[in-house]
Tab-separated table of C-alpha atoms in Angstrom:
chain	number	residue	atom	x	y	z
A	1	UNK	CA	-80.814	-99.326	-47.535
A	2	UNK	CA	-83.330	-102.118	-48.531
A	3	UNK	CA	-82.152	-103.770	-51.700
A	4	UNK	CA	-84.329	-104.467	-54.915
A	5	UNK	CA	-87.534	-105.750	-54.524
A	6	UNK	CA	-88.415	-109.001	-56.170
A	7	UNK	CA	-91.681	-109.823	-56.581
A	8	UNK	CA	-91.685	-113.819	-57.092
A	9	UNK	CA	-89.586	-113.841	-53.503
A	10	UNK	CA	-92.595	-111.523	-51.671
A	11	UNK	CA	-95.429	-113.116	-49.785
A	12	UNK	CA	-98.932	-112.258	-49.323
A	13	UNK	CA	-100.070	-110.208	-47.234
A	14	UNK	CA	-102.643	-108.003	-45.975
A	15	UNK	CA	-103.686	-104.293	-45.775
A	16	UNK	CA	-107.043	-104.093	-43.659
A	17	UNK	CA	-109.605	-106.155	-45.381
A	18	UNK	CA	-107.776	-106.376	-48.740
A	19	UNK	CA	-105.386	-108.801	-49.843
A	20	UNK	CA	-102.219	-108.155	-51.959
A	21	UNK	CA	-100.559	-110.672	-53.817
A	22	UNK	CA	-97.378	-109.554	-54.706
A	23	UNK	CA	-96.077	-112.658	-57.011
A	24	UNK	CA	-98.902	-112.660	-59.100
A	25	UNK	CA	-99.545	-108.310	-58.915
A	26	UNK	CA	-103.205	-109.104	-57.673
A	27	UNK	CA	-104.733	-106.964	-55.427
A	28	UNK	CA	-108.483	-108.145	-53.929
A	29	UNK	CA	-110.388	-105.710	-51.965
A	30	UNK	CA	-114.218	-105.508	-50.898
A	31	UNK	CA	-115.138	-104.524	-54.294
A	32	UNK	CA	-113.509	-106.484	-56.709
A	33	UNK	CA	-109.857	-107.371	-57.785
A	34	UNK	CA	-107.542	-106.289	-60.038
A	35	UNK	CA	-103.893	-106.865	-61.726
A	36	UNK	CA	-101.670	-104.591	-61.062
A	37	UNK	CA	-98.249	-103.229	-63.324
A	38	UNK	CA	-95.352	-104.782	-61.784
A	39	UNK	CA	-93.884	-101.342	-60.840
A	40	UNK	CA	-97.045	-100.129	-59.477
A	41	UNK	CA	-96.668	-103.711	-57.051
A	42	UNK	CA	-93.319	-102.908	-56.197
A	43	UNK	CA	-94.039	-99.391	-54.826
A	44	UNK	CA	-96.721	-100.732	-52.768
A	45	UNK	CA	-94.581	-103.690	-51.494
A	46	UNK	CA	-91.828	-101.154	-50.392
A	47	UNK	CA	-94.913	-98.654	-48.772
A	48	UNK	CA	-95.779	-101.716	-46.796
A	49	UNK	CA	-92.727	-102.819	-45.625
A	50	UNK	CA	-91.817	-99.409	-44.104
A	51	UNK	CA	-94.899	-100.295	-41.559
A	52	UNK	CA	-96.476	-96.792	-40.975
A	53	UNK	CA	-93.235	-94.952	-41.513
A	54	UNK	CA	-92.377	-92.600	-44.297
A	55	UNK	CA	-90.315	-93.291	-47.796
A	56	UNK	CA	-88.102	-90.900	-49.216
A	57	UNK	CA	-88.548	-90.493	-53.342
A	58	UNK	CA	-84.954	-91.990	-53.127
A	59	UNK	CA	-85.740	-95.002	-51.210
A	60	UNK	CA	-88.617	-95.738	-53.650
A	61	UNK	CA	-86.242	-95.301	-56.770
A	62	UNK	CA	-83.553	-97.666	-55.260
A	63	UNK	CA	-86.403	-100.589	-54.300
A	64	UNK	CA	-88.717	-99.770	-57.324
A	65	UNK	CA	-86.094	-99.015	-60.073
A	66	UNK	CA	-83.145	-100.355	-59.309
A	67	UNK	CA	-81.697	-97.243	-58.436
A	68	UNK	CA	-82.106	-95.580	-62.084
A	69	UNK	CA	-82.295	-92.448	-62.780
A	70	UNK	CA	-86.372	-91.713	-63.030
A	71	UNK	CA	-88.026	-88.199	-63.035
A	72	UNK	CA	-90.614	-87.292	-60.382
A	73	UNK	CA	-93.743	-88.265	-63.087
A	74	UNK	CA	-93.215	-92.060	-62.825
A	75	UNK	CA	-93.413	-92.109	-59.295
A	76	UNK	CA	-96.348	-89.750	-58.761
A	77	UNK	CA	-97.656	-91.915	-61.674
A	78	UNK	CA	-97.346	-95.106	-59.600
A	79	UNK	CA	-98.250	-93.313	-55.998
A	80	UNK	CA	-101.886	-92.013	-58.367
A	81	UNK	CA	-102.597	-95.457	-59.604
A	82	UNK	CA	-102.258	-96.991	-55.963
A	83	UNK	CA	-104.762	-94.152	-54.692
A	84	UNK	CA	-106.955	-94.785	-57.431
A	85	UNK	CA	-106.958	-98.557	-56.726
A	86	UNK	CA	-107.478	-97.990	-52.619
A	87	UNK	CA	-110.633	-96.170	-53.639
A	88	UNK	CA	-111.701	-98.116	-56.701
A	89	UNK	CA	-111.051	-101.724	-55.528
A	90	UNK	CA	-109.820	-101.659	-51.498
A	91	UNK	CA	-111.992	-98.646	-50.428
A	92	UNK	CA	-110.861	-97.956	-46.858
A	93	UNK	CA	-108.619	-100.825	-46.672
A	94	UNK	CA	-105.756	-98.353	-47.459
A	95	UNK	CA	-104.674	-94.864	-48.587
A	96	UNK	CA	-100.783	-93.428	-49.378
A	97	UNK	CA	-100.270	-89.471	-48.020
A	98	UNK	CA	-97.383	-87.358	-49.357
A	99	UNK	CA	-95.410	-86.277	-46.815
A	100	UNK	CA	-93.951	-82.893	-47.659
A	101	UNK	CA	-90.503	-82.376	-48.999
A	102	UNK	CA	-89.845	-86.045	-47.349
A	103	UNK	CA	-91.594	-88.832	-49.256
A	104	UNK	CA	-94.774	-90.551	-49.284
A	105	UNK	CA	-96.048	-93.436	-46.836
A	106	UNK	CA	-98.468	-96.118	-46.517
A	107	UNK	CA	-101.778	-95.624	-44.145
A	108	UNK	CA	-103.811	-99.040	-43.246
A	109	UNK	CA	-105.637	-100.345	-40.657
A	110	UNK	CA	-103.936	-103.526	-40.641
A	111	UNK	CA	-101.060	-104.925	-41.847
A	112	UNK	CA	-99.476	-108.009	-41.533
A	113	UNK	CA	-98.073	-110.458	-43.556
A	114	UNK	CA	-99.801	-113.970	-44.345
A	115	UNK	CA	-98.998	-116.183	-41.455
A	116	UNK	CA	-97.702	-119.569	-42.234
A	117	UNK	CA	-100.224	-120.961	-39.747
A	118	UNK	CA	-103.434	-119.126	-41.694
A	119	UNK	CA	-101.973	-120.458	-44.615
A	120	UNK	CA	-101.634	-123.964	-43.131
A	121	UNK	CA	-105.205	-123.732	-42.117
A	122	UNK	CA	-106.109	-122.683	-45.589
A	123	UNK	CA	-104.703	-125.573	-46.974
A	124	UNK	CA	-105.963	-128.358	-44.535
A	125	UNK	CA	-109.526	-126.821	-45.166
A	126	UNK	CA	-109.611	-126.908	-48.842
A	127	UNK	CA	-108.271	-130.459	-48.685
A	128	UNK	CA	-110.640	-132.148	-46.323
A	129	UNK	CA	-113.181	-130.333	-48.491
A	130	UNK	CA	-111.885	-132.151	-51.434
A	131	UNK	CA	-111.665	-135.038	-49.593
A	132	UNK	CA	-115.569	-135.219	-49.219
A	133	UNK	CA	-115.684	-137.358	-45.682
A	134	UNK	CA	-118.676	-138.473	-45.254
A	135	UNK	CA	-118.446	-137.257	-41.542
A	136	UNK	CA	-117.584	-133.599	-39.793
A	137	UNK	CA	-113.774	-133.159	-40.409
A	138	UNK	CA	-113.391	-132.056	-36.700
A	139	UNK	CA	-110.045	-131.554	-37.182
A	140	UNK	CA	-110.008	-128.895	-40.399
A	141	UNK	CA	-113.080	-126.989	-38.153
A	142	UNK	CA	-111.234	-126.459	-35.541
A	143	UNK	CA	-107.521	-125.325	-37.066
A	144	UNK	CA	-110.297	-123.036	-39.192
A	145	UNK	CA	-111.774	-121.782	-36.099
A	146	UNK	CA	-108.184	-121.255	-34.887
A	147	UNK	CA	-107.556	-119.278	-37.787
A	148	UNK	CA	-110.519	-116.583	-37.947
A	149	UNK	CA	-109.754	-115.869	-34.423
A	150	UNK	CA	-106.301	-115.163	-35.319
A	151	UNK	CA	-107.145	-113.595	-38.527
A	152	UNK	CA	-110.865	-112.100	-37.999
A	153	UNK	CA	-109.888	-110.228	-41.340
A	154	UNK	CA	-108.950	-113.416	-43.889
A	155	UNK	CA	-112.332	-113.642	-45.915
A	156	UNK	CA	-110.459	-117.234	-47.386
A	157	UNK	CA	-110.182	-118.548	-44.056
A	158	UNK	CA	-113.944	-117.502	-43.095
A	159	UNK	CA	-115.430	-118.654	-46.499
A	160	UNK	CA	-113.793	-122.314	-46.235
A	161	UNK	CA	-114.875	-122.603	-42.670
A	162	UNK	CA	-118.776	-122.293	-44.214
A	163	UNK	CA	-117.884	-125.003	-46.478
A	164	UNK	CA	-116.771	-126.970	-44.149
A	165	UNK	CA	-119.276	-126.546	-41.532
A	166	UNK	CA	-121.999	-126.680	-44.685
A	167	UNK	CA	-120.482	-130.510	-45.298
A	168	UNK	CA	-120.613	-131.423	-41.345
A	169	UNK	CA	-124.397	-130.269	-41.259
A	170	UNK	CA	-125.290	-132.833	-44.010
A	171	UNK	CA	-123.349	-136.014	-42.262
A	172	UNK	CA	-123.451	-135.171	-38.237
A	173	UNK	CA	-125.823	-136.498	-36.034
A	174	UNK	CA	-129.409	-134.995	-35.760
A	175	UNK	CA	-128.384	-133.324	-32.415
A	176	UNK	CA	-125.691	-131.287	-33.929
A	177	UNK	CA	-126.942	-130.428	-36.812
A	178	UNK	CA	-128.453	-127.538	-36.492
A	179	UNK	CA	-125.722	-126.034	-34.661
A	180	UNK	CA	-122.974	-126.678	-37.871
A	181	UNK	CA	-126.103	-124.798	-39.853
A	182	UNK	CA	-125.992	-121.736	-37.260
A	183	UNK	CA	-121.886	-121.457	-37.714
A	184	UNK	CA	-121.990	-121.837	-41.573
A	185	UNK	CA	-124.566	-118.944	-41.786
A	186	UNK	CA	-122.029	-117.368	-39.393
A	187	UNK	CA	-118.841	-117.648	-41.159
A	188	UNK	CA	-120.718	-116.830	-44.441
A	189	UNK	CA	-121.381	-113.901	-43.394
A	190	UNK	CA	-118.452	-112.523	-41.618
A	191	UNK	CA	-116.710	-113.848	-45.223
A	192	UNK	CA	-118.885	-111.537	-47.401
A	193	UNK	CA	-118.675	-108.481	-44.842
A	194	UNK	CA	-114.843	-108.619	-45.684
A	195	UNK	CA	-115.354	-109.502	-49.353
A	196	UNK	CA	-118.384	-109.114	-51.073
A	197	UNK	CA	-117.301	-111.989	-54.096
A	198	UNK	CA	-116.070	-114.449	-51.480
A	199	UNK	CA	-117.308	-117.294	-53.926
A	200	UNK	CA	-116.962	-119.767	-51.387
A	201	UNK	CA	-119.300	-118.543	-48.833
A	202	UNK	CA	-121.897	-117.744	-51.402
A	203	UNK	CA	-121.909	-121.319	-52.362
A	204	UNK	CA	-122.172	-122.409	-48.970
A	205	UNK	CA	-125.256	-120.423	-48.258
A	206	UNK	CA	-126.654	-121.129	-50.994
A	207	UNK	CA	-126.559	-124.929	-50.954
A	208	UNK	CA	-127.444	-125.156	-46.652
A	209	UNK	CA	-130.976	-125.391	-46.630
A	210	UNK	CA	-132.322	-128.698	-48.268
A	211	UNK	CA	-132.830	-128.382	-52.283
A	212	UNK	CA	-136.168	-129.892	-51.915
A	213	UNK	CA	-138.450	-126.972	-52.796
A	214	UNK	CA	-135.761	-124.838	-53.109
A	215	UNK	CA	-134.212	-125.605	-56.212
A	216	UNK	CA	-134.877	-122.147	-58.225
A	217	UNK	CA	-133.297	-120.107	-55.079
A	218	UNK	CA	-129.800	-122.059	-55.219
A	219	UNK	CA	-129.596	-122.433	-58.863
A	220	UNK	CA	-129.620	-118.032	-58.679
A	221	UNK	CA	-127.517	-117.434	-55.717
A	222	UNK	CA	-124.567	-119.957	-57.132
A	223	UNK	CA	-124.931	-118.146	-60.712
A	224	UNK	CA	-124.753	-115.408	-58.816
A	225	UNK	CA	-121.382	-116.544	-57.160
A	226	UNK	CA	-119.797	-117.428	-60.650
A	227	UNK	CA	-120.686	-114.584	-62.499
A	228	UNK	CA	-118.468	-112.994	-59.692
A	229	UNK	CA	-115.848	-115.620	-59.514
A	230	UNK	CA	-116.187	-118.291	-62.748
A	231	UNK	CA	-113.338	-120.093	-61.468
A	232	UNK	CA	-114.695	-121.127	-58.014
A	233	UNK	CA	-114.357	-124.565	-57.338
A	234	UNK	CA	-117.119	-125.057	-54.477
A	235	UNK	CA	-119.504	-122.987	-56.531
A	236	UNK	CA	-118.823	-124.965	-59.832
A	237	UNK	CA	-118.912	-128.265	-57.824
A	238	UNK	CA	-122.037	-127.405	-56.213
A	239	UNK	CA	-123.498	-126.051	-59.306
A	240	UNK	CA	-123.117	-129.664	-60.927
A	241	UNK	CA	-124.594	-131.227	-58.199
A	242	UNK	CA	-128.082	-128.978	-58.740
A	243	UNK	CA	-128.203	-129.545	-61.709
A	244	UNK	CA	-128.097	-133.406	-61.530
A	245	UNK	CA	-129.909	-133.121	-58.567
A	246	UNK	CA	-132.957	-131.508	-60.813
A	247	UNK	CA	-132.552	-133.857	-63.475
A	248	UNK	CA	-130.157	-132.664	-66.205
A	249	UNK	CA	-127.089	-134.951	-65.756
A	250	UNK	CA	-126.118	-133.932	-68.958
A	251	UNK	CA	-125.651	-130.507	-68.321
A	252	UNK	CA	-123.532	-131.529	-64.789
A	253	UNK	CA	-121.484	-133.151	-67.753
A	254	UNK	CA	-118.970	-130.057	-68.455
A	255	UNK	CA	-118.717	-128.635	-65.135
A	256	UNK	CA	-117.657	-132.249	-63.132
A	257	UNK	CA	-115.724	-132.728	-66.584
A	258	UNK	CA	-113.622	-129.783	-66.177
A	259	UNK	CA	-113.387	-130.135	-62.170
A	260	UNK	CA	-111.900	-133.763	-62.636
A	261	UNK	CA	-109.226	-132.302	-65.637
A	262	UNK	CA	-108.050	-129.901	-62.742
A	263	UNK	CA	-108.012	-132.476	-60.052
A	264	UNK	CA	-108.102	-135.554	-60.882
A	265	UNK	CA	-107.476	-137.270	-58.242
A	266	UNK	CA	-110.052	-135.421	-55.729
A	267	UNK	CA	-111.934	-137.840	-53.436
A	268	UNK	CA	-115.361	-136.197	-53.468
A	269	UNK	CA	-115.123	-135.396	-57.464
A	270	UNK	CA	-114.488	-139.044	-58.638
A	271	UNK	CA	-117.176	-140.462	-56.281
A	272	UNK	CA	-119.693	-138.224	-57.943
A	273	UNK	CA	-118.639	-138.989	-61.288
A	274	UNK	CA	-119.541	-142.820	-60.334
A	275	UNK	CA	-123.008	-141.366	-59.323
A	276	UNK	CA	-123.249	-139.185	-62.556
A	277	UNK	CA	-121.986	-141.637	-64.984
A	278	UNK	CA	-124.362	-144.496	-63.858
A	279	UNK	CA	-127.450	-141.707	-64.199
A	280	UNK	CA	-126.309	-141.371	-67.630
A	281	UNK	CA	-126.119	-144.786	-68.424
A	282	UNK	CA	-122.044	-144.391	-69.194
A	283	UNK	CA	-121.656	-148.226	-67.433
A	284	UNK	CA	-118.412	-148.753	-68.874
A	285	UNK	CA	-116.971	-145.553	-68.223
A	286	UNK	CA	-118.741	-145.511	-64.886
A	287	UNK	CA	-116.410	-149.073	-63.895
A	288	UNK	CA	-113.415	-147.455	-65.127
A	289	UNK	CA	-113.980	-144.437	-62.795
A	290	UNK	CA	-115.426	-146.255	-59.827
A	291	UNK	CA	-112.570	-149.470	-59.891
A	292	UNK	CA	-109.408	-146.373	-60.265
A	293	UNK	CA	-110.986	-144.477	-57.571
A	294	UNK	CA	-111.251	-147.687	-55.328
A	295	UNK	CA	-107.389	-148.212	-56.388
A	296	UNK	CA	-106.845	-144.327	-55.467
A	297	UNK	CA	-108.082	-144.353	-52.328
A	298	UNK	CA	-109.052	-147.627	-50.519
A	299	UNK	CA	-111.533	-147.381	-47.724
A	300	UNK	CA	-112.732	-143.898	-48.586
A	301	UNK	CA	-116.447	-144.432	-47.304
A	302	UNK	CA	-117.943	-141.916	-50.193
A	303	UNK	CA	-115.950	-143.987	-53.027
A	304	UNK	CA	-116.865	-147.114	-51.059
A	305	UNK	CA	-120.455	-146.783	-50.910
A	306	UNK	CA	-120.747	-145.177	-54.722
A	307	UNK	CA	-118.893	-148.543	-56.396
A	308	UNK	CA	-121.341	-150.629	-53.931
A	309	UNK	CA	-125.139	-148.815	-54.859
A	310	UNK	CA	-123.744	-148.916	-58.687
A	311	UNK	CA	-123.067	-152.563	-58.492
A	312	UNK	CA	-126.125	-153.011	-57.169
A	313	UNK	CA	-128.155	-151.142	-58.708
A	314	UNK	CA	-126.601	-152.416	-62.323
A	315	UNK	CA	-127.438	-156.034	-61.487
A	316	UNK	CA	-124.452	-157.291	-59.854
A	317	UNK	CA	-125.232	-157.765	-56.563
A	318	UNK	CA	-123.287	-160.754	-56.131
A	319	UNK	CA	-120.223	-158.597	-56.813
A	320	UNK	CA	-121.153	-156.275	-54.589
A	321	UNK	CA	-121.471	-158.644	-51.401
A	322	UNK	CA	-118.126	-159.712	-52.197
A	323	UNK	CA	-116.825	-155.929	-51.816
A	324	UNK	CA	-118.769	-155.968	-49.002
A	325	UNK	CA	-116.721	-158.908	-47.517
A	326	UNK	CA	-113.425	-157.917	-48.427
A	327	UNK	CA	-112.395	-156.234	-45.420
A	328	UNK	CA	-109.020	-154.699	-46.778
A	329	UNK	CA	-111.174	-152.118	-48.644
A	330	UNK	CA	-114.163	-151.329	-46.470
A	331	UNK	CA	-114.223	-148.289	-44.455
A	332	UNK	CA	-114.713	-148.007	-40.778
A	333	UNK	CA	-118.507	-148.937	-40.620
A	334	UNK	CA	-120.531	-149.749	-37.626
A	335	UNK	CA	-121.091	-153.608	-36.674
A	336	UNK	CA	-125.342	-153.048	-37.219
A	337	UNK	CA	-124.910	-150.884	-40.267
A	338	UNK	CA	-122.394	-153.534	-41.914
A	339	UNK	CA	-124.727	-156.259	-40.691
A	340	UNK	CA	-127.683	-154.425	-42.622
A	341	UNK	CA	-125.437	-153.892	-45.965
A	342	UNK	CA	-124.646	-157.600	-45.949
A	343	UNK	CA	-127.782	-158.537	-45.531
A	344	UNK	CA	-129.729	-156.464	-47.667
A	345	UNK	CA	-126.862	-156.642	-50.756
A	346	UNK	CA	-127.641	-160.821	-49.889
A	347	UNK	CA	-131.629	-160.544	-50.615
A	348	UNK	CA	-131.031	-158.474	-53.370
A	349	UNK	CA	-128.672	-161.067	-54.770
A	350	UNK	CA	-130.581	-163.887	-54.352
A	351	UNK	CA	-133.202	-162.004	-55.973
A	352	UNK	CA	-131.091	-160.986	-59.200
A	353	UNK	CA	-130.017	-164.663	-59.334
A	354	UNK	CA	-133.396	-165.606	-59.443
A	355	UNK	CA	-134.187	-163.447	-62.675
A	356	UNK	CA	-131.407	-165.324	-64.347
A	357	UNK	CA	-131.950	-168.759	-62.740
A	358	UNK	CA	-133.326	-170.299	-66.449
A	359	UNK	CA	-130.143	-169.214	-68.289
A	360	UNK	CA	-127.893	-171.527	-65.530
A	361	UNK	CA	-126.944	-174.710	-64.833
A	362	UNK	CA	-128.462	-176.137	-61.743
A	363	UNK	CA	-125.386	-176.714	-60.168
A	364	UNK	CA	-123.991	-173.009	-60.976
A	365	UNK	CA	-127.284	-171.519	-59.878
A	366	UNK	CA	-126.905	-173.379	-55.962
A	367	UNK	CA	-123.491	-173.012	-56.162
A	368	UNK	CA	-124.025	-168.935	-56.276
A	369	UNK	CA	-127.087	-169.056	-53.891
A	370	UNK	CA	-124.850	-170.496	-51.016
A	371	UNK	CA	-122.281	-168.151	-51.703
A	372	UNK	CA	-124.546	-165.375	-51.354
């Protein structure tokens, strides 16, 4: 006989298109979520490991109760709550029949437990997303498109594939652009046919098509996605970025604020932060940020490029061509594009030396000209 069940030990898993989270007694379904009593999560753990076949009242006292003695009201107490919630929160994901005089079992369309490979792909996805490469992350894309085939049902694994393929349409070449577009609208979708809240595809849709014009259309569909989900990272992220985006950096403030106190250390947040702190005029904040992220991550392009436009733009060019220079930091760039940086970051040098030429020696002045 199966021993007690302990919820901490159990893994996710999945009962058509909802999603059952034992450790944390969450269940997710097309219409919502919902906690769960612990003993309510226990009876449908033990229902879903019998796969399709029936439990005895007994079996369900020894996994659920420890084997105490409980009268027949708790458990039809706990079998009506789990109906209530199939039709309430997971309608037609799953439904429990009594079996006469034998016991009561689980009926589902699917059921399978979370595969360590979906949740592998799950992970690589939301990292490369927080890593905010400014290039397609092949690599994530294609373990994601892996996974939905595998897992046509995970509305995670669809939602974080729009994300991703969102991010590749704004940095892949002109010729493949349009195709990354045509997935993310694709894997949006099939993530809000399984789950109507997915929070992740909402904010990918609504952030695809180019803001110009669009602004008013984006800033409802992502309030739309956080009044259903106000934790949602991508929707909170890409919230922030509208609203500096439309000109109120001060109300981005909170949101980026609150993104960086729950990861810190994220790539694509702290190279934003440069952005928003230099629109805000936060200079010395905005070097702190900008000189821990270089330390952080060294030759992240995004990071790279934000510490090199704020120098620049700031009036120190002359630091900024010696980033430029100092190969042990710079990304991968392209011989012409590098060329262009250098040279460009060298007019504009000149040209900010020239505004302070008066205040200098002559000596100094040449002396930074031919260094330039």
């Amino acid at each position: 006989m199966a021993g007690v069940i302990k919820l901490s030990d159990e893994r996710d898993f999945r009962l058509g298109s909802a999603t059952v989270r034992p450790s944390l007694c969450q269940l997710a379904g097309s219409a919502g979520s919902c906690t769960l009593e612990p003993r309510v999560m226990q009876v449908l753990v033990a229902l879903a490991r019998a796969r399709g076949s029936t439990l005895s009242r007994e079996d369900l006292i020894q996994q659920c109760w420890s084997g105490r003695l409980v009268g027949e009201d708790s458990i039809h107490r706990a079998i009506s709550q789990l109906r209530q919630l199939s039709r309430g929160v997971a309608p037609g994901a799953f439904g429990v029949s009594t079996i006469s005089r034998v016991g009561y079992r689980l009926d589902a369309a699917v059921l399978m437990e979370t595969d360590q490979d979906l949740e592998d792909a799950l992970r690589a996805g939301r990292n490369s997303w927080r890593m905010g490469k400014a290039a397609p992350d092949m690599a994530a894309i294609e373990t994601l498109r892996t996974a939905v085939k595998r897992y046509p049902e995970s509305a995670e694994a669809w939602g974080i594939l729009a994300l991703l393929c969102r991010q590749a349409a704004e940095y892949a070449p002109p010729e493949e652009c349009a195709g990354f577009v045509m997935e993310c609208e694709r894997a949006a979708s099939h993530a809000l046919r399984i789950d109507q809240r997915n929070a992740d595809a909402m904010a990918a849709s609504a952030m695809l098509a180019p803001l110009f014009g669009g602004w008013m259309d984006a800033r409802r569909r992502l309030e739309q996605a956080l009044a259903l989900n106000r934790e949602s990272t991508a929707a909170l992220h890409d919230f922030a970025m509208l609203e500096m985006a439309t000109g109120r950096p001060s109300a981005a403030a909170p949101i980026i604020e609150a993104l960086l106190e729950r990861d810190p250390f994220a790539p694509m947040l702290l190279y934003k932060r440069i952005y928003h702190l230099w629109t805000l005029g936060r200079l010395d904040e905005m070097d702190r940020v900008a000189d821990r992220a270089m330390q952080l991550w060294p030759g992240h392009t995004a990071i790279w490029l934000a510490r090199l436009f704020s120098l620049i733009g700031t009036g120190r060019a002359i630091s900024a061509l010696a980033q430029v220079d100092e190969a042990a930091t710079r990304p991968e760039i392209p011989p012409a594009a590098l060329t262009t940086l250098r040279l460009t970051t060298s007019v504009i040098a000149q040209r900010q030396l020239g505004e302070i030429a008066p205040a200098m020696e002559g000596d100094a002045v040449r002396a930074v000209v031919s260094s330039a």
